[in-house]
mmCIF file of C-alpha atoms in Angstrom:
data_model
loop_
_atom_site.group_PDB
_atom_site.id
_atom_site.type_symbol
_atom_site.label_atom_id
_atom_site.label_comp_id
_atom_site.label_asym_id
_atom_site.label_seq_id
_atom_site.Cartn_x
_atom_site.Cartn_y
_atom_site.Cartn_z
ATOM 1 C CA MET A 30 72.649 76.902 -12.124
ATOM 2 C CA GLY A 31 71.729 76.212 -15.770
ATOM 3 C CA LEU A 32 71.247 72.636 -16.945
ATOM 4 C CA MET A 33 74.368 72.698 -19.130
ATOM 5 C CA ASN A 34 76.579 73.799 -16.230
ATOM 6 C CA TRP A 35 74.961 71.166 -14.007
ATOM 7 C CA ILE A 36 75.701 68.510 -16.652
ATOM 8 C CA ARG A 37 79.325 69.636 -16.854
ATOM 9 C CA GLN A 38 79.656 69.091 -13.123
ATOM 10 C CA LYS A 39 78.130 65.608 -13.425
ATOM 11 C CA LEU A 40 80.554 64.686 -16.189
ATOM 12 C CA GLY A 41 83.569 65.944 -14.286
ATOM 13 C CA THR A 42 85.905 68.854 -14.866
ATOM 14 C CA VAL A 43 86.214 69.828 -18.500
ATOM 15 C CA ALA A 44 89.789 70.284 -19.625
ATOM 16 C CA PRO A 45 90.503 73.996 -20.213
ATOM 17 C CA GLN A 46 92.064 75.370 -23.361
ATOM 18 C CA SER A 47 94.129 78.499 -23.815
ATOM 19 C CA THR A 48 92.988 81.569 -25.690
ATOM 20 C CA SER A 49 95.259 83.988 -27.506
ATOM 21 C CA ALA A 50 95.090 86.279 -24.491
ATOM 22 C CA GLY A 51 96.269 83.539 -22.186
ATOM 23 C CA ALA A 52 92.916 83.101 -20.462
ATOM 24 C CA LEU A 53 91.441 79.677 -19.863
ATOM 25 C CA VAL A 54 88.030 78.730 -21.206
ATOM 26 C CA ALA A 55 86.066 75.500 -20.847
ATOM 27 C CA THR A 56 85.809 73.211 -23.848
ATOM 28 C CA PRO A 57 82.222 73.414 -25.202
ATOM 29 C CA LEU A 58 80.133 70.391 -24.252
ATOM 30 C CA THR A 59 79.299 69.818 -27.914
ATOM 31 C CA GLN A 60 82.972 69.064 -28.601
ATOM 32 C CA LEU A 61 82.945 66.314 -25.983
ATOM 33 C CA ALA A 62 80.305 64.407 -27.912
ATOM 34 C CA GLU A 63 82.518 64.404 -31.045
ATOM 35 C CA ALA A 64 85.208 62.222 -29.460
ATOM 36 C CA PRO A 65 83.904 58.635 -29.171
ATOM 37 C CA MET A 66 84.829 56.916 -25.927
ATOM 38 C CA PRO A 67 83.441 54.026 -23.893
ATOM 39 C CA ALA A 68 80.492 54.981 -21.717
ATOM 40 C CA ARG A 69 81.324 55.142 -18.011
ATOM 41 C CA PRO A 70 78.964 54.643 -15.067
ATOM 42 C CA GLY A 71 79.235 58.391 -14.502
ATOM 43 C CA ASP A 72 77.951 59.067 -18.025
ATOM 44 C CA TRP A 73 74.878 56.943 -17.367
ATOM 45 C CA LYS A 74 74.330 58.662 -14.039
ATOM 46 C CA ALA A 75 74.565 62.077 -15.688
ATOM 47 C CA LEU A 76 71.914 61.062 -18.222
ATOM 48 C CA SER A 77 69.473 59.497 -15.760
ATOM 49 C CA ASP A 78 69.932 62.370 -13.290
ATOM 50 C CA ALA A 79 69.354 64.988 -15.986
ATOM 51 C CA LEU A 80 66.142 63.317 -17.165
ATOM 52 C CA ALA A 81 64.910 62.876 -13.623
ATOM 53 C CA GLN A 82 65.721 66.497 -12.792
ATOM 54 C CA ILE A 83 63.482 67.593 -15.659
ATOM 55 C CA LEU A 84 60.655 65.085 -15.306
ATOM 56 C CA MET A 85 60.509 63.948 -11.672
ATOM 57 C CA PRO A 86 63.219 65.295 -9.342
ATOM 58 C CA GLU A 87 61.924 63.305 -6.374
ATOM 59 C CA GLN A 88 62.706 60.056 -8.246
ATOM 60 C CA MET A 89 66.279 60.940 -9.238
ATOM 61 C CA ASP A 90 68.020 58.583 -6.813
ATOM 62 C CA ARG A 91 65.720 55.628 -7.472
ATOM 63 C CA LEU A 92 65.850 55.950 -11.248
ATOM 64 C CA GLY A 93 69.624 56.324 -11.178
ATOM 65 C CA ALA A 94 69.977 53.281 -8.915
ATOM 66 C CA GLU A 95 67.993 51.133 -11.350
ATOM 67 C CA VAL A 96 70.129 52.184 -14.296
ATOM 68 C CA GLN A 97 73.348 51.563 -12.366
ATOM 69 C CA LEU A 98 72.063 48.145 -11.248
ATOM 70 C CA ALA A 99 71.401 47.150 -14.854
ATOM 71 C CA LEU A 100 74.834 48.437 -15.833
ATOM 72 C CA ILE A 101 76.893 46.852 -13.058
ATOM 73 C CA GLN A 102 74.838 43.944 -11.667
ATOM 74 C CA SER A 103 72.632 42.820 -14.523
ATOM 75 C CA ASP A 104 71.735 39.547 -12.791
ATOM 76 C CA GLN A 105 70.227 41.416 -9.844
ATOM 77 C CA TYR A 106 68.384 43.793 -12.152
ATOM 78 C CA PHE A 107 67.038 40.807 -14.080
ATOM 79 C CA SER A 108 65.772 39.176 -10.875
ATOM 80 C CA ARG A 109 64.123 42.369 -9.669
ATOM 81 C CA PHE A 110 62.369 43.297 -12.908
ATOM 82 C CA ALA A 111 61.834 39.884 -14.497
ATOM 83 C CA ASN A 112 58.184 40.570 -15.317
ATOM 84 C CA ASP A 113 58.942 43.753 -17.250
ATOM 85 C CA LEU A 114 61.855 42.122 -19.055
ATOM 86 C CA THR A 115 59.853 39.038 -20.037
ATOM 87 C CA GLN A 116 57.357 41.279 -21.800
ATOM 88 C CA ARG A 117 60.269 42.577 -23.881
ATOM 89 C CA GLY A 118 61.395 39.059 -24.740
ATOM 90 C CA ILE A 119 64.449 39.333 -22.485
ATOM 91 C CA ASP A 120 65.036 36.040 -20.707
ATOM 92 C CA SER A 121 68.593 36.265 -19.406
ATOM 93 C CA PRO A 122 70.747 38.802 -17.503
ATOM 94 C CA GLN A 123 73.116 38.967 -20.479
ATOM 95 C CA GLU A 124 70.399 40.739 -22.470
ATOM 96 C CA VAL A 125 69.859 43.457 -19.855
ATOM 97 C CA SER A 126 70.930 46.946 -20.908
ATOM 98 C CA ALA A 127 71.154 50.226 -19.025
ATOM 99 C CA TRP A 128 69.312 51.993 -21.864
ATOM 100 C CA LEU A 129 66.288 49.697 -21.576
ATOM 101 C CA ALA A 130 66.473 50.053 -17.796
ATOM 102 C CA LEU A 131 66.184 53.815 -18.273
ATOM 103 C CA VAL A 132 63.262 53.435 -20.694
ATOM 104 C CA ASP A 133 61.444 51.025 -18.389
ATOM 105 C CA GLY A 134 62.206 53.137 -15.333
ATOM 106 C CA LEU A 135 60.610 56.159 -16.984
ATOM 107 C CA GLN A 136 57.620 54.067 -18.031
ATOM 108 C CA ARG A 137 57.072 52.743 -14.519
ATOM 109 C CA ARG A 138 56.953 56.373 -13.377
ATOM 110 C CA GLU A 139 54.510 57.445 -16.109
ATOM 111 C CA GLN A 140 57.015 59.630 -17.937
ATOM 112 C CA ASN A 141 57.404 57.474 -21.030
ATOM 113 C CA VAL A 142 54.832 55.613 -23.096
ATOM 114 C CA GLU A 143 55.644 52.971 -25.714
ATOM 115 C CA LEU A 144 53.473 52.651 -28.813
ATOM 116 C CA ASP A 145 53.531 50.396 -31.852
ATOM 117 C CA TRP A 146 54.683 52.015 -35.105
ATOM 118 C CA ARG A 147 51.153 51.598 -36.511
ATOM 119 C CA LEU A 148 49.693 54.011 -33.953
ATOM 120 C CA ASP A 149 46.998 56.439 -34.994
ATOM 121 C CA LEU A 150 46.484 59.971 -33.716
ATOM 122 C CA ASP A 151 43.679 59.054 -31.306
ATOM 123 C CA GLU A 152 45.820 56.330 -29.737
ATOM 124 C CA LEU A 153 48.789 58.689 -29.518
ATOM 125 C CA ILE A 154 46.796 61.430 -27.799
ATOM 126 C CA SER A 155 45.156 58.972 -25.417
ATOM 127 C CA SER A 156 48.565 57.589 -24.404
ATOM 128 C CA LEU A 157 50.290 60.957 -24.096
ATOM 129 C CA SER A 158 47.435 62.106 -21.858
ATOM 130 C CA GLN A 159 48.564 59.535 -19.289
ATOM 131 C CA LEU A 160 52.023 61.075 -18.893
ATOM 132 C CA ARG A 161 52.660 62.882 -15.631
ATOM 133 C CA THR A 162 53.991 65.899 -17.490
ATOM 134 C CA VAL A 163 50.727 66.288 -19.405
ATOM 135 C CA LYS A 164 48.665 65.889 -16.250
ATOM 136 C CA GLU A 165 50.788 68.316 -14.249
ATOM 137 C CA LEU A 166 50.610 70.958 -16.988
ATOM 138 C CA GLY A 167 46.896 70.395 -17.505
ATOM 139 C CA LEU A 168 47.315 70.001 -21.256
ATOM 140 C CA VAL A 169 44.117 69.365 -23.207
ATOM 141 C CA PHE A 170 44.344 68.019 -26.764
ATOM 142 C CA ASP A 171 40.803 68.986 -27.809
ATOM 143 C CA ASP A 172 41.834 71.371 -30.587
ATOM 144 C CA LEU A 173 44.250 68.800 -32.036
ATOM 145 C CA MET A 174 41.611 66.059 -31.933
ATOM 146 C CA ALA A 175 39.074 68.390 -33.542
ATOM 147 C CA ASP A 176 41.143 68.543 -36.749
ATOM 148 C CA ASP A 177 39.268 66.167 -39.073
ATOM 149 C CA ALA A 178 42.254 65.729 -41.399
ATOM 150 C CA ALA A 179 44.589 64.979 -38.505
ATOM 151 C CA SER A 180 42.220 62.369 -37.096
ATOM 152 C CA GLU A 181 42.992 60.161 -40.103
ATOM 153 C CA MET A 182 46.749 60.340 -39.587
ATOM 154 C CA ALA A 183 48.821 57.367 -38.456
ATOM 155 C CA GLY A 184 52.449 56.458 -37.791
ATOM 156 C CA GLU A 185 55.035 59.177 -38.326
ATOM 157 C CA ASP A 186 52.417 61.515 -39.819
ATOM 158 C CA ALA A 187 50.495 61.418 -36.536
ATOM 159 C CA LEU A 188 53.684 61.842 -34.533
ATOM 160 C CA GLY A 189 54.692 64.839 -36.634
ATOM 161 C CA LYS A 190 51.275 66.458 -36.284
ATOM 162 C CA ALA A 191 51.309 66.011 -32.504
ATOM 163 C CA ALA A 192 54.884 67.300 -32.337
ATOM 164 C CA ILE A 193 53.917 70.537 -34.094
ATOM 165 C CA TRP A 194 51.064 71.073 -31.634
ATOM 166 C CA LEU A 195 53.260 70.255 -28.637
ATOM 167 C CA ARG A 196 55.969 72.641 -29.850
ATOM 168 C CA SER A 197 53.436 75.449 -29.596
ATOM 169 C CA LYS A 198 53.189 74.525 -25.903
ATOM 170 C CA GLY A 199 56.973 74.611 -25.429
ATOM 171 C CA LEU A 200 57.379 70.824 -25.476
ATOM 172 C CA ALA A 201 59.277 68.402 -27.685
ATOM 173 C CA LEU A 202 57.970 64.926 -28.552
ATOM 174 C CA VAL A 203 61.002 62.657 -28.238
ATOM 175 C CA CYS A 204 61.547 58.955 -28.893
ATOM 176 C CA MET A 205 64.206 56.896 -27.110
ATOM 177 C CA ASP A 206 65.501 54.714 -29.936
ATOM 178 C CA ILE A 207 65.550 51.035 -28.853
ATOM 179 C CA ASP A 208 66.075 49.571 -32.347
ATOM 180 C CA SER A 209 62.540 48.214 -32.399
ATOM 181 C CA ASP A 210 59.257 48.698 -34.233
ATOM 182 C CA SER A 211 57.865 50.610 -31.273
ATOM 183 C CA TYR A 212 58.225 54.212 -30.131
ATOM 184 C CA PRO A 213 59.107 54.848 -26.456
ATOM 185 C CA LEU A 214 57.900 58.452 -26.234
ATOM 186 C CA MET A 215 58.393 61.218 -23.701
ATOM 187 C CA LEU A 216 57.919 64.959 -23.537
ATOM 188 C CA LEU A 217 60.772 67.341 -22.759
ATOM 189 C CA PRO A 218 60.934 71.141 -22.580
ATOM 190 C CA LEU A 219 62.200 72.359 -25.944
ATOM 191 C CA GLU A 220 65.141 74.178 -24.394
ATOM 192 C CA ARG A 221 66.395 70.999 -22.682
ATOM 193 C CA VAL A 222 66.352 68.583 -25.622
ATOM 194 C CA ASP A 223 69.806 69.337 -27.048
ATOM 195 C CA ALA A 224 71.500 68.839 -23.685
ATOM 196 C CA ILE A 225 69.796 65.475 -23.203
ATOM 197 C CA LYS A 226 70.749 64.418 -26.741
ATOM 198 C CA VAL A 227 74.400 65.103 -25.938
ATOM 199 C CA LEU A 228 74.233 62.943 -22.826
ATOM 200 C CA ALA A 229 72.516 60.131 -24.742
ATOM 201 C CA GLU A 230 75.239 60.241 -27.383
ATOM 202 C CA ARG A 231 77.888 59.892 -24.680
ATOM 203 C CA VAL A 232 76.455 56.491 -23.733
ATOM 204 C CA GLY A 233 76.098 55.452 -27.372
ATOM 205 C CA GLN A 234 72.335 55.963 -27.592
ATOM 206 C CA LYS A 235 70.009 58.149 -29.616
ATOM 207 C CA LEU A 236 67.021 60.380 -29.015
ATOM 208 C CA MET A 237 64.801 61.116 -31.997
ATOM 209 C CA GLN A 238 62.841 64.347 -31.979
ATOM 210 C CA PHE A 239 59.690 64.621 -34.070
ATOM 211 C CA ASP A 240 60.226 68.125 -35.274
ATOM 212 C CA VAL A 241 58.258 70.629 -37.283
ATOM 213 C CA ALA A 242 60.248 70.142 -40.490
#
């Protein structure tokens, strides 16, 4: 089953629409994202499950449980992950969010790394090298680091340079926007990014892709 069909199942049955020939076709998933509606627990589950399926299938249930806990029982989530939350300046259950729970859950599992906006290319490469995806694929950044001009890059210039290199490997460099001066970064297969963006939009959140433009 393709990822898009799997996502449709997670989101529930899509209302059919009639064609001129009387046949029924499913409403495209892209149309669902155009109609704003409050995020439901099922929307959050679809997002966390889809990310886990791509990055770490064996952690799907645990990651999803953490996100649901933050969404439904923020006081319990706050008690369980107080140390992580304190480092973010969060000091009450009212400040807990499912989006940050997803970011932190990915970071605890070495599938997301958060860097200050002033990062340089060496720091970026060193941090990305710690991601499970990079280790599992055996990616080596030697040719990127050997570029003398690139070695002087910082901030979005460094992110863009790394994104171009990663695209050549079939990967997208993606940031989970947390409205901060830091970049929570992860790597996704290029062909999966659009589907994940749709799911993020359904819960009112945004993924930023450092593209080749």
